[in-house]
Structure formats: C-alpha cells, structure tokens
GROMACS .gro file of C-alpha atoms in nm:
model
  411
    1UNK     CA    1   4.617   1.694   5.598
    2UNK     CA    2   4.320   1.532   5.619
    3UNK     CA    3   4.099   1.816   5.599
    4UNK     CA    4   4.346   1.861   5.253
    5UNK     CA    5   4.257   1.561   5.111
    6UNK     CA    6   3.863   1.571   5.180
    7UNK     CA    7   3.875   1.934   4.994
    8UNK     CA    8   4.089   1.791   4.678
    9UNK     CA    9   3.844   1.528   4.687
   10UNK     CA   10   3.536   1.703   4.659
   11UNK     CA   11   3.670   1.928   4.407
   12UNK     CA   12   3.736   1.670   4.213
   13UNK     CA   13   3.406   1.522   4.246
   14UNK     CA   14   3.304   1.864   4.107
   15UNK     CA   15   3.492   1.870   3.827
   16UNK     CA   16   3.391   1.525   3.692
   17UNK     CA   17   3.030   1.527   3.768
   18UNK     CA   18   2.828   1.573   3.472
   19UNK     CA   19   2.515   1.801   3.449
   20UNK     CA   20   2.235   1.655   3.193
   21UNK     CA   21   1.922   1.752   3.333
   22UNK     CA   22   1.948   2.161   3.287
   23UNK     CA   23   1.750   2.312   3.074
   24UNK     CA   24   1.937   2.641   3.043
   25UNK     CA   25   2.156   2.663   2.744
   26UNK     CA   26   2.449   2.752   2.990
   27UNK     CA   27   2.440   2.701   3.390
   28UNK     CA   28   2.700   2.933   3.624
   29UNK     CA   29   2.843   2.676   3.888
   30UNK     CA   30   3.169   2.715   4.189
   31UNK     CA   31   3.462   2.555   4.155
   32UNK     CA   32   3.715   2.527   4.423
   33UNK     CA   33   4.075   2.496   4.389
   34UNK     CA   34   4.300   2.407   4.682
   35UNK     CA   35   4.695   2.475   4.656
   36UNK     CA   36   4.932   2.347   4.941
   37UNK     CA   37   5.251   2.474   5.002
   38UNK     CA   38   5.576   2.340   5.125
   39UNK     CA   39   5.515   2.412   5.506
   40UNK     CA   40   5.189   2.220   5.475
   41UNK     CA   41   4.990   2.481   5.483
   42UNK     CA   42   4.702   2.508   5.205
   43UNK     CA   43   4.483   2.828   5.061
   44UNK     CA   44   4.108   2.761   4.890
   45UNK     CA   45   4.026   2.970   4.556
   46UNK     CA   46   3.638   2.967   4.445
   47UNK     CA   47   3.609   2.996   4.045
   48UNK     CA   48   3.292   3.068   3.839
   49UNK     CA   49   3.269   2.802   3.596
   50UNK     CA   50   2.994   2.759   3.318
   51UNK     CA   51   2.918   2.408   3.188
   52UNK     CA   52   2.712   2.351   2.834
   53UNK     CA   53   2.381   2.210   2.873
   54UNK     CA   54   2.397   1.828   2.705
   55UNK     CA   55   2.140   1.942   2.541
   56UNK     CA   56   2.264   2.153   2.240
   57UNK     CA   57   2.109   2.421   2.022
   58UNK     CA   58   2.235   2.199   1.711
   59UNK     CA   59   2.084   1.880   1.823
   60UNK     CA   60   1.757   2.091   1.890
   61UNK     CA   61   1.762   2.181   1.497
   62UNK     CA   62   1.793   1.827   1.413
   63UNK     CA   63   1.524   1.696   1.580
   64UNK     CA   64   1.261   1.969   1.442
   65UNK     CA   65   1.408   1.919   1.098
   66UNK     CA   66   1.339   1.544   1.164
   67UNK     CA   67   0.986   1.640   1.207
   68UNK     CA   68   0.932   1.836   0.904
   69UNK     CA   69   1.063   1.575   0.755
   70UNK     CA   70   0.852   1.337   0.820
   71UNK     CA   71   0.558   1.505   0.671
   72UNK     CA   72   0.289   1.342   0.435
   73UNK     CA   73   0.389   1.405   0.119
   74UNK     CA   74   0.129   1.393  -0.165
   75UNK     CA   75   0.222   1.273  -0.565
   76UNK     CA   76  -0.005   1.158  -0.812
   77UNK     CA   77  -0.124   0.834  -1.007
   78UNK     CA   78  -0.266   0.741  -1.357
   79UNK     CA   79  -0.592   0.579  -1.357
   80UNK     CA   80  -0.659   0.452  -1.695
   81UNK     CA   81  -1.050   0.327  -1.760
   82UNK     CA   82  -1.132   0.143  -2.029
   83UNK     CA   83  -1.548   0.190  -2.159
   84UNK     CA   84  -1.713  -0.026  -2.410
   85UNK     CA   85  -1.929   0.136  -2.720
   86UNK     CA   86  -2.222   0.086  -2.872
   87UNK     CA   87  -2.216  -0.046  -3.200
   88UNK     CA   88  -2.525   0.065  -3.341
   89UNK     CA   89  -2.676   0.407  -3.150
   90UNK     CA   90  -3.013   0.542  -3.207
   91UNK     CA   91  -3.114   0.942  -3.235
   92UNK     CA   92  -3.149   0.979  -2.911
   93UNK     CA   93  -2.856   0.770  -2.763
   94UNK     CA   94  -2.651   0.993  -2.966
   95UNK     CA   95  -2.827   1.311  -2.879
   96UNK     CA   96  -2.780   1.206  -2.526
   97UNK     CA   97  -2.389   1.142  -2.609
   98UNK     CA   98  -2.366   1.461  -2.726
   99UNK     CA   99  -2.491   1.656  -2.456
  100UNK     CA  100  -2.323   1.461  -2.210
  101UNK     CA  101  -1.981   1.529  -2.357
  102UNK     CA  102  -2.102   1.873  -2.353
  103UNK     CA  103  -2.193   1.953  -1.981
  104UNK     CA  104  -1.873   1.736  -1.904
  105UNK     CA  105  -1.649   2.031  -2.076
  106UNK     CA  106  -1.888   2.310  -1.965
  107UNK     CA  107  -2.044   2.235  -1.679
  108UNK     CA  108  -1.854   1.979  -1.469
  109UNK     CA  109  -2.118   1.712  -1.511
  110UNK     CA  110  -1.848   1.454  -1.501
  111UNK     CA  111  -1.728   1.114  -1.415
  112UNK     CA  112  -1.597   1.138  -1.046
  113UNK     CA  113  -1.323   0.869  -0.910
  114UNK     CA  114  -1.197   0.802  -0.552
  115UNK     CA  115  -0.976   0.536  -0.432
  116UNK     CA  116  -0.967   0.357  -0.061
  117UNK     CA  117  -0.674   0.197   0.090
  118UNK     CA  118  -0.703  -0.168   0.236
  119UNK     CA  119  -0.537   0.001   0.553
  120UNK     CA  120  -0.706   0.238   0.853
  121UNK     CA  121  -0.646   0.615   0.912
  122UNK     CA  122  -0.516   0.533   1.296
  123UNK     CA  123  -0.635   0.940   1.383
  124UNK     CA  124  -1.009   0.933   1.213
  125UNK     CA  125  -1.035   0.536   1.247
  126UNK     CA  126  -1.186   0.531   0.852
  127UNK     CA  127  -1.044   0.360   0.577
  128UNK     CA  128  -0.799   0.631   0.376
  129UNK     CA  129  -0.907   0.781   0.101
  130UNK     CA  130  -0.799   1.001  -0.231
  131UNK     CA  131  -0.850   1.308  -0.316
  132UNK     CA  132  -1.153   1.318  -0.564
  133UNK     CA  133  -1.037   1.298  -0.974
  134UNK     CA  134  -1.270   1.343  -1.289
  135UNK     CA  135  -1.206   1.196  -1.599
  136UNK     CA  136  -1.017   1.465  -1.787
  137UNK     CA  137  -1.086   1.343  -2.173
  138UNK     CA  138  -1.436   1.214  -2.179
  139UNK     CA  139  -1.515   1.532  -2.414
  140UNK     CA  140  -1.231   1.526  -2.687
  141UNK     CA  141  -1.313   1.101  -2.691
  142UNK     CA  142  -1.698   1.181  -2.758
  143UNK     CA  143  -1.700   1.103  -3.147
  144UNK     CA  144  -1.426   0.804  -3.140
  145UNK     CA  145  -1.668   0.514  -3.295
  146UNK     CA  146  -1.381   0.234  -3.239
  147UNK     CA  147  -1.576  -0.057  -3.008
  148UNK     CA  148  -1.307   0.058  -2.664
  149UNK     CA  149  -1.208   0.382  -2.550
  150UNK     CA  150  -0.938   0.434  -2.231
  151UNK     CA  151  -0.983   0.743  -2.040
  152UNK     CA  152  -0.762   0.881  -1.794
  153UNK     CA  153  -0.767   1.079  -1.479
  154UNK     CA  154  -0.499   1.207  -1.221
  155UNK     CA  155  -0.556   1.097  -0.885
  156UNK     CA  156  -0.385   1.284  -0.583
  157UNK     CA  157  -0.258   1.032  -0.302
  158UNK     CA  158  -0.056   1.101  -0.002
  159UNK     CA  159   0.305   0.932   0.033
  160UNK     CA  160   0.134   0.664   0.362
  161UNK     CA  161  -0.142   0.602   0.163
  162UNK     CA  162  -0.056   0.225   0.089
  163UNK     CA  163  -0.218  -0.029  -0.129
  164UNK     CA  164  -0.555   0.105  -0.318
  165UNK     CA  165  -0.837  -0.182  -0.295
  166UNK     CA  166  -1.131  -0.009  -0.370
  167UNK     CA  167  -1.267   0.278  -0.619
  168UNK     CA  168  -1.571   0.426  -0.612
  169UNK     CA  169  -1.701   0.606  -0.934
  170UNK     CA  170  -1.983   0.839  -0.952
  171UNK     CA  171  -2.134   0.910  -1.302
  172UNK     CA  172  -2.274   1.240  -1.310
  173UNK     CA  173  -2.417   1.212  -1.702
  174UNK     CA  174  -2.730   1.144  -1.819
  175UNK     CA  175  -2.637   0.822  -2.002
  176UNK     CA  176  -2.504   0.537  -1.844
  177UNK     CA  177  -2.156   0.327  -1.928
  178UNK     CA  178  -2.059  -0.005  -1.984
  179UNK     CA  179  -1.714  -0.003  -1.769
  180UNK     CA  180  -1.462  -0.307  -1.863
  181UNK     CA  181  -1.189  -0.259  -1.634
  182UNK     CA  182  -0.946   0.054  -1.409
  183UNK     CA  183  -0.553   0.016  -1.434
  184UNK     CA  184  -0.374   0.252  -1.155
  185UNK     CA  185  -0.012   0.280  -1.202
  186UNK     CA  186   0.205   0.507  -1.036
  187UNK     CA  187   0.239   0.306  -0.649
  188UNK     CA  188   0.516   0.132  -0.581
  189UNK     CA  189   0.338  -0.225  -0.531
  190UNK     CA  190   0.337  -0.200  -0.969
  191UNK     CA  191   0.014  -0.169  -1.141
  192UNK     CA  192  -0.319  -0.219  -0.952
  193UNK     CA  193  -0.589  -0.392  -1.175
  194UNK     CA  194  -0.983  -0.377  -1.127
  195UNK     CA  195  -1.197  -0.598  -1.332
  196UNK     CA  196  -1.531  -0.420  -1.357
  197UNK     CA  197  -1.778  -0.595  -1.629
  198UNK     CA  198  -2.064  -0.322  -1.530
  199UNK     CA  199  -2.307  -0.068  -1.639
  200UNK     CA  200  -2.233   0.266  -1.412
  201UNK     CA  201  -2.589   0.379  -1.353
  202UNK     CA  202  -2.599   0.828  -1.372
  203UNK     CA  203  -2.685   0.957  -1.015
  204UNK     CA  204  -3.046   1.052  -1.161
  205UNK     CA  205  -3.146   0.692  -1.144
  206UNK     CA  206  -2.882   0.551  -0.874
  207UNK     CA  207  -2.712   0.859  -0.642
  208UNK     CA  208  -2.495   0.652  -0.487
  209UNK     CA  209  -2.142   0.581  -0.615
  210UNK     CA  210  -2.064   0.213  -0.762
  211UNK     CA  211  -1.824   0.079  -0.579
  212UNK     CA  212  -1.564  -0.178  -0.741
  213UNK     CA  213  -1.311  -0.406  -0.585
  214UNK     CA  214  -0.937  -0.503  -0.732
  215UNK     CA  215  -0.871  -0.832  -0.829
  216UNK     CA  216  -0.706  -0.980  -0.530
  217UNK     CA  217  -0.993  -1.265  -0.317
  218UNK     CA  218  -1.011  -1.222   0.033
  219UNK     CA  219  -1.196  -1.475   0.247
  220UNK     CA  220  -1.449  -1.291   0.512
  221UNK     CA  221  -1.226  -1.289   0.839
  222UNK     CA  222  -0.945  -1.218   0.633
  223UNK     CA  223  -1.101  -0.924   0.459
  224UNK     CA  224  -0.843  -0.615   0.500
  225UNK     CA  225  -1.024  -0.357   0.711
  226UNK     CA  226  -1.005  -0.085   0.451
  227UNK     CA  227  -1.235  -0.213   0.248
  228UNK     CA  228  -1.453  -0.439   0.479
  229UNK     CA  229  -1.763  -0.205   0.521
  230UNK     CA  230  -1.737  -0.177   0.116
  231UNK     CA  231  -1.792  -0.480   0.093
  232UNK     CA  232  -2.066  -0.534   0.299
  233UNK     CA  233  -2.209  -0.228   0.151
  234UNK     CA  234  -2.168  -0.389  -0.168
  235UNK     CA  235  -2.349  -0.701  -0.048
  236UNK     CA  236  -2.604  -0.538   0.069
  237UNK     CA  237  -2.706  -0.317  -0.250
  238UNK     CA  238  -2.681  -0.659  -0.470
  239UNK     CA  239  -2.940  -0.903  -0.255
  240UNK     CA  240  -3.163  -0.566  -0.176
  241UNK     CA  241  -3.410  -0.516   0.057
  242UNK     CA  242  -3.730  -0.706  -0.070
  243UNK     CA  243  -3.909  -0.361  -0.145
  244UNK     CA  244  -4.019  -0.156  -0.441
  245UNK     CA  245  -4.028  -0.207  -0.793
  246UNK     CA  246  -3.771  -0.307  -1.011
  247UNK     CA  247  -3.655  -0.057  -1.285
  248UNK     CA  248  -3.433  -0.204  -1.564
  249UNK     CA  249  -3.162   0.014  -1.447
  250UNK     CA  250  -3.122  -0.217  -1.105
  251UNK     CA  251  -2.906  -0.520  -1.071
  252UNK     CA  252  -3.034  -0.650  -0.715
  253UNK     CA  253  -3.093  -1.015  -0.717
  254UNK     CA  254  -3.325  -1.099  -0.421
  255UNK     CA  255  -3.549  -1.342  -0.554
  256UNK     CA  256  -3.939  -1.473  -0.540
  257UNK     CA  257  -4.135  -1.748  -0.619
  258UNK     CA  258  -4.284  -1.795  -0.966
  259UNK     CA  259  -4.670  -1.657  -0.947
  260UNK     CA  260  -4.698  -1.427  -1.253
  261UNK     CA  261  -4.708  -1.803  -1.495
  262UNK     CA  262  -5.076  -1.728  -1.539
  263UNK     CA  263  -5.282  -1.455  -1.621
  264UNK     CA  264  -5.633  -1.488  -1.406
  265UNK     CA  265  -5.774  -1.121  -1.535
  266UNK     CA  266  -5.838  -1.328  -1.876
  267UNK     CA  267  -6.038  -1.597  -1.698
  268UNK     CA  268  -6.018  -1.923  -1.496
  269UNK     CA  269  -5.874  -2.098  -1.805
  270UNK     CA  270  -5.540  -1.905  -1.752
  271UNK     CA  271  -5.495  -1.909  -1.400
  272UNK     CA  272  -5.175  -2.147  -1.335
  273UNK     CA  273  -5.036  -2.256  -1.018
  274UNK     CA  274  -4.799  -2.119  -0.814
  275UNK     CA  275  -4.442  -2.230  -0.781
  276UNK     CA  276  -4.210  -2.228  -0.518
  277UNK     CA  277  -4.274  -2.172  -0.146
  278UNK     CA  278  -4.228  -2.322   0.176
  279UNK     CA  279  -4.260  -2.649   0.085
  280UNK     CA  280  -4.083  -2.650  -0.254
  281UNK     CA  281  -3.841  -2.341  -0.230
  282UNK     CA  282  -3.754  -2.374  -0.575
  283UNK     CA  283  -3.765  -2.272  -0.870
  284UNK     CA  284  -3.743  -1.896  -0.747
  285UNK     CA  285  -3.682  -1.623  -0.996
  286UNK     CA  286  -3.595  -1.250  -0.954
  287UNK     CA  287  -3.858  -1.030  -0.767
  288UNK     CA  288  -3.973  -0.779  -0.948
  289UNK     CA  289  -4.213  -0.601  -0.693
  290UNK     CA  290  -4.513  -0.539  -0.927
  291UNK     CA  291  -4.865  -0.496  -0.807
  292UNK     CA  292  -5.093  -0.813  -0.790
  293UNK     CA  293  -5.343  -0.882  -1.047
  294UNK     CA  294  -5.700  -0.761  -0.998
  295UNK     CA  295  -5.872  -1.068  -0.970
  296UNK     CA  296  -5.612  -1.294  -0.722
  297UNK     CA  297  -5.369  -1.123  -0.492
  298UNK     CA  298  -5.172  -1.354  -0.476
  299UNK     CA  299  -5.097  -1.361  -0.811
  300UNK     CA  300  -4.854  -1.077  -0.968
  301UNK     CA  301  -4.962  -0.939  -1.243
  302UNK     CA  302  -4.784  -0.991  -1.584
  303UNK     CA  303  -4.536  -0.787  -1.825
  304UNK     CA  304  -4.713  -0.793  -2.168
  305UNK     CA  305  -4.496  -0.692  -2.491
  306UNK     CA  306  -4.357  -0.452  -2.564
  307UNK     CA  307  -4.257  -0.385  -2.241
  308UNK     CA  308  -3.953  -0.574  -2.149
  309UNK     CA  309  -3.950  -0.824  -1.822
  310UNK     CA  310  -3.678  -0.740  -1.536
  311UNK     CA  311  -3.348  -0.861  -1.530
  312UNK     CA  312  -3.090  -0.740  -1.321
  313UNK     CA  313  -2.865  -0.518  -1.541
  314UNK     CA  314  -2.541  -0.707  -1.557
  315UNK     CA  315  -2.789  -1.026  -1.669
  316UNK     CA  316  -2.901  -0.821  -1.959
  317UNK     CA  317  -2.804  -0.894  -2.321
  318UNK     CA  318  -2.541  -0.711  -2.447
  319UNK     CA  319  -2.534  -0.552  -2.828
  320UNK     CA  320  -2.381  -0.868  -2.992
  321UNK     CA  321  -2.539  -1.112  -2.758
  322UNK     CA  322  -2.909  -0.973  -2.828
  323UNK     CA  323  -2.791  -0.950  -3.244
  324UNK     CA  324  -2.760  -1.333  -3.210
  325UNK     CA  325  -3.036  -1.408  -3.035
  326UNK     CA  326  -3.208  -1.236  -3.273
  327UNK     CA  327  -3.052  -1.411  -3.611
  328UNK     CA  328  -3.087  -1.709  -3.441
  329UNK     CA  329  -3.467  -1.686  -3.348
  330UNK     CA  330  -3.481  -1.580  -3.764
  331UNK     CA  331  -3.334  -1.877  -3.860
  332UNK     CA  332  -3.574  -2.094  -3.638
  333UNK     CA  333  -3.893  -1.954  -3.793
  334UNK     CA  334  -3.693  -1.944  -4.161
  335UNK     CA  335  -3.628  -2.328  -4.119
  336UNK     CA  336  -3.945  -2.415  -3.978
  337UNK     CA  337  -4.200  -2.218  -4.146
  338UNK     CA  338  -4.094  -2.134  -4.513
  339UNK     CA  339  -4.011  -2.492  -4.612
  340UNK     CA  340  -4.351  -2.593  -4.496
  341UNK     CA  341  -4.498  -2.332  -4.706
  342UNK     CA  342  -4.281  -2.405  -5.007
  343UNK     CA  343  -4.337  -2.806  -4.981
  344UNK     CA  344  -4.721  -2.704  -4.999
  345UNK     CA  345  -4.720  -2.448  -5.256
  346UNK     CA  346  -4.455  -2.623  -5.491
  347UNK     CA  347  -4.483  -3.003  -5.672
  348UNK     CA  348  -4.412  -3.296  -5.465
  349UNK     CA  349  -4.108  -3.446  -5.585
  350UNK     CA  350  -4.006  -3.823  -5.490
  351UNK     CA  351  -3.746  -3.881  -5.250
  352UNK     CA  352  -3.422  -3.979  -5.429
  353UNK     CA  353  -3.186  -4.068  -5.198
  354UNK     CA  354  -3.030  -3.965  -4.850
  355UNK     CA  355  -2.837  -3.708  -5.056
  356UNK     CA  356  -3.118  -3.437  -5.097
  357UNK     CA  357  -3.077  -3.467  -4.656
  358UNK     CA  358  -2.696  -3.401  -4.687
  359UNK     CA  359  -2.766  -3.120  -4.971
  360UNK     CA  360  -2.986  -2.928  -4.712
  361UNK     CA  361  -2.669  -2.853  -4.497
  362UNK     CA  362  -2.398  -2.810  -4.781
  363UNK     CA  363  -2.651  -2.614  -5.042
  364UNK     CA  364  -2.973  -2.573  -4.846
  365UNK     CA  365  -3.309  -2.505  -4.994
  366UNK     CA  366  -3.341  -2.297  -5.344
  367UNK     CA  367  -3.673  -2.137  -5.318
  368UNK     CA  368  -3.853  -2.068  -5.647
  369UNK     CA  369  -3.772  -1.738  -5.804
  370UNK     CA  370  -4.014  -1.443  -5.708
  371UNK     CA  371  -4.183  -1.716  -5.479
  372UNK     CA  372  -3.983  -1.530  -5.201
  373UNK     CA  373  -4.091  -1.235  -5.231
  374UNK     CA  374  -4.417  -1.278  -5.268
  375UNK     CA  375  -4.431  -1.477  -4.936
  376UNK     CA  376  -4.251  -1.236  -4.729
  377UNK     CA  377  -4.473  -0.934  -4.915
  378UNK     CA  378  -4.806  -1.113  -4.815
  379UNK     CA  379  -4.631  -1.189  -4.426
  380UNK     CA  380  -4.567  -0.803  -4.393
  381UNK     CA  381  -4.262  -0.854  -4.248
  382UNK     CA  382  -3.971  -0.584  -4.451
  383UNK     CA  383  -3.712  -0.665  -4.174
  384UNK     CA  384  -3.744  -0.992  -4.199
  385UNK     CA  385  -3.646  -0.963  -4.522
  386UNK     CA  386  -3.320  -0.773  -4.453
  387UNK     CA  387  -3.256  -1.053  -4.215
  388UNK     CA  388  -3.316  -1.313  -4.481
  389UNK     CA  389  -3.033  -1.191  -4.695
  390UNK     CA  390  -2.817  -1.110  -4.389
  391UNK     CA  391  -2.813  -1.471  -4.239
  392UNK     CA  392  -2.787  -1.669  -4.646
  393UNK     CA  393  -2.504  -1.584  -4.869
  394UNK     CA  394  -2.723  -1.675  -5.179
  395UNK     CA  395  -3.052  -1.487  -5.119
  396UNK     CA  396  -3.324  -1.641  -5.050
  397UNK     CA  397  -3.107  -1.970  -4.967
  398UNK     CA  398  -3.180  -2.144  -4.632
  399UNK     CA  399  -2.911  -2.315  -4.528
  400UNK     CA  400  -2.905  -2.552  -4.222
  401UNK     CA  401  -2.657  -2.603  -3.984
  402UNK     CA  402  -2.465  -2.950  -4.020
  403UNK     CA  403  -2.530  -3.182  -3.676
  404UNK     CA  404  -2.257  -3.324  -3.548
  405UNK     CA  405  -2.225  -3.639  -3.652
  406UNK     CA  406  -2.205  -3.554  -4.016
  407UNK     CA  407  -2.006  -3.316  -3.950
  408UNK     CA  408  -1.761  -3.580  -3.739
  409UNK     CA  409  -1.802  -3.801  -4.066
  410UNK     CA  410  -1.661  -3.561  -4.320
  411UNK     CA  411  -1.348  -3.429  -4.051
   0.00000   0.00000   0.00000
C-alpha cells in the first residue's frame, strides 16, 4: 500500500506540474496511471501526453504586431513666413527680384527651412531634426507690391519629434530678405511662434544658414539641450572673432576703440586723439577692421562719402526710418538756412508783437513769390525742391513745429 500511495502521488505531481520554460510549440511527456483492485493488488499504465508550450503562437503575433506598431510615424506641418517689402525698388533691385523668382521656379535656387527639436536623438546623441522644406510660393508672390507677404512651406516631421525650438533657413537667392516672423502649426503643443526682425543674408555673401530661436527665454543652465549648441553658435557668429573687414552685409558686434576721429594723411592739424583703451574702456564703437592710415598706424583710416560707414545689419535704417531721417535733416537746413537768406534779401520789418513768433508754427513763413525758385535754382539742388513741396502743404511754406509748451497752452 505504501508503494500505492507513493506512485498515485507522483503521478499526481505529474499531472499538476506546469511546464513554462519549453520552447517547442508542443513537448511529448509520460504519464502514469495506477489502478488498484479489490484484492489490493494494483497495475501501472504509461500514457504519452503532450502539453502546450505557455508560450503561444497567438501571443507571439501580438507582440511583433506591438512592434510594428510602434514605429515612427512621419506627418507634416505648415510653416507660414511672413517677409517685409520694399517700398520704393530701384532697376536693379527689381531686376534682381525677377531673376530670383525665376531660378526659384526653374532651377531650385530656393529658400531652404529645417526645424530642431529642444529634445536629443538618444541613438545619434544630436538634437532631432526635419526633413529639409523650400518655400513652395516665392515665384507666383514675386509681383505682389502690398508692404507683407506670408509664404508657406510643408515641413515633414516624425510622430517623436517633440517641441520645435529652432529653424534654420538658408537663402539660396541672390537678394537678401527682411524676415518678420515663422508661425508652425500642425504639433500638438498649438502654434509655435518665432519672432525674427532680420535680414537673411544669400549664401554668396554668408553660406551658413541663419539660425532663429522661438519665443520662449531660457536662462543658460536651463537651456534645453536641443538647441544649446545653437545657441552658442549663435553667440558666437554675433560678437565675431576680431578679424577681417566688415562688409555691410554683417551684423557682428565686437567692438573697438574710437581712432578713425581724425584724419592725419591731411596733416597734423587733423590728427585727433584716440579714445578708449585700457585706461578709459569707453566709448568703444563697432570694429570695422579697415587698414590703418598711411601716416600713423595706429590710426584707422577713414570712410569718406559716398561710401557708407559700417553698421551691423539689423542696426541699419530701414526704408521708412532712413525717409525720415532724411525729411527731417530737410527741414533742419529749410528752417535754418532759407529764413536767413530771406531776412537778408527781403525789407526789415519791425517786430510787432509776440504773435508773428506764434504765426511761425500755425502759418509759418510765406516766402516771396518766384523768390523760391530762384534760390533753390542758383543752390542747384532739384531734389531739394521735390522735398520742399513734399514736407509744406502750401509750397514754398516753412512751417515749424510747435514746442511744447505752446502747444500745452492751447490743449
């Protein structure tokens, strides 16, 4: 009996004990069964049995569907770039337009965009990137003449790309842009704004891509590591190395001290002294990187008109800034120098009272009639003529601006 029970007890053992670690789809295994009959005697039978591995051919399926499933999957965003005109274009700025708008159609000379993610690829250890995009209707926009033209591009991104916080933007034309701002839309963060405010130099004076940031501040050590070499890039190109010369196309702003005041190749009577330094480190202005003059090297030489001094690019003038400068300077040597002449040429008159002063900034001075003309004939000056009617609304009326307490008076 006892020999009985340790059989029945091992067969069931057998029966219960689980098999997980085959790798066979099925495993042949023997089972014993034990019967007893009524005289106590007992007979063994040995069965072929076949267990399923735990490991299924479904639950193989599922896992490599799981992993096509989680796949990169690419879709595409709207970029939407918004470029400031020129008001008033010259032969060859339009010429230039032309042809650029052109070779974009034709050719492929085009406007390039690529964006960067604020997070790391973990496999190449570099910030992700886009796939490249040009700007699709910079041709069929070439003749719009309203001051702000968007153009739009389709940018392809994978589906773990994240949050874009960079663009690059490589201008391929011949002519640069003035570049206002870039509006992505299509993540699901919501729209993605860069404010740009820029000129984007071509690659035949600048081959490297301008790089522009979105609006969100990050302090250095909390810079996302996307974008951190960018941005030292970035800071790099703008304070420059402190060689070559300047071109007007550059906006590096490394800075020098002020010894171009003078001009010592006229003689001893313009040589002026140097400013800035070691001991008084400022005033500084930008470095320009011209040679030295011929007759003191320490002295750099000087930027005679017509040719314009260097400024870094963004600093420039723009079209409506430089048209005021301009009227204004007009109005200075119109308030200054043709009363003078008028007060000479015409009869002195008495002084009447402190309203002739008040008349000069509600009617302003009536020159004589033809005495204009002749004055601005015999100054050679036809612009200034143009400008003349331009900045009066009575021709040949000179009109001050009211100061501020009269004008605090009459309010």
């Amino acid at each position: 009996m006892a020999l009985a029970k340790e059989l029945i007890g091992t067969s069931i053992l057998q029966e219960k004990q689980p098999s997980f670690t085959s790798s066979k789809a099925l495993k042949p295994m023997h089972q014993n069964h034990v019967s007893i009959s009524e005289n106590g005697s007992f007979r063994i039978r040995t069965k072929k049995v076949v267990v399923k591995s735990a490991i299924s051919k479904d639950i193989a399926k599922f896992v490599t569907k799981s992993e096509k499933d989680s796949k990169k999957v690419s879709f595409k965003v709207r970029g939407v770039l918004t470029v400031r005109n020129k008001v008033q274009e010259d032969f060859k700025e339009t010429l230039v337009k032309k042809i650029d708008a052109f070779a974009d159609e034709l050719i492929g000379r085009n406007v390039v965009l690529e964006f960067f993610s604020l997070d790391i690829d973990p496999k190449t250890k570099a910030p992700k990137k886009s796939k490249e995009a040009v700007l699709k209707d910079w041709s069929q926009k070439a003749n719009l003449k309203s001051e702000k033209v968007n153009y739009t591009s389709d940018i392809l991104v994978e589906s773990d790309f994240g949050v874009p916080g960079a663009i690059t933007i490589t201008n391929k034309h011949q002519k640069e842009f003035y570049l206002e701002s870039i509006t992505i839309e299509g993540f699901a963060c919501g729209p993605v704004y860069f404010p740009c405010n820029s000129w984007v130099q071509s690659v035949n004076d600048h081959a490297e891509p301008r790089i522009f940031f979105s609006n969100q501040p990050y302090l250095p050590d909390q810079t996302p590591a996307g974008i951190k070499l960018l941005r030292e890039k970035e800071l790099r190109d703008l304070r420059g190395n402190g060689t070559r010369v300047r071109k007007l196309s550059d906006r590096i702003y490394d800075y020098d001290v002020y010894n171009d005041l003078g001009n010592p190749d006229r003689g001893n009577d313009f040589i002026r002294p140097l400013l800035g330094g070691q001991k008084i480190p400022y005033p500084r202005r930008c470095r320009t990187g011209r040679a030295p003059s011929d007759t003191d090297i320490s002295a750099e030489s000087r930027v005679e008109k017509p040719f314009p001094l260097y400024v870094p690019r963004d600093e420039q003038f723009d079209e409506s800034k430089q048209n005021t400068f301009s009227t204004s300077r007009l109005k200075a040597v119109l308030h200054n120098l043709l009363p003078s002449m008028v007060a000479s040429i015409s009869k002195k008159h008495d002084f009447k009272g402190f309203s002739q002063i008040e008349s000069l900034y509600s009617e302003g001075v009536l020159l004589k009639l033809g005495l204009q003309d002749d004055l601005i004939k015999k100054l050679r000056l036809p612009n200034l003529v143009t400008r003349l009617h331009e900045s009066s609304q009575g021709g040949g009326l000179l009109k001050y601006d009211t100061p501020k307490i009269l004008s605090k008076q009459h309010q």
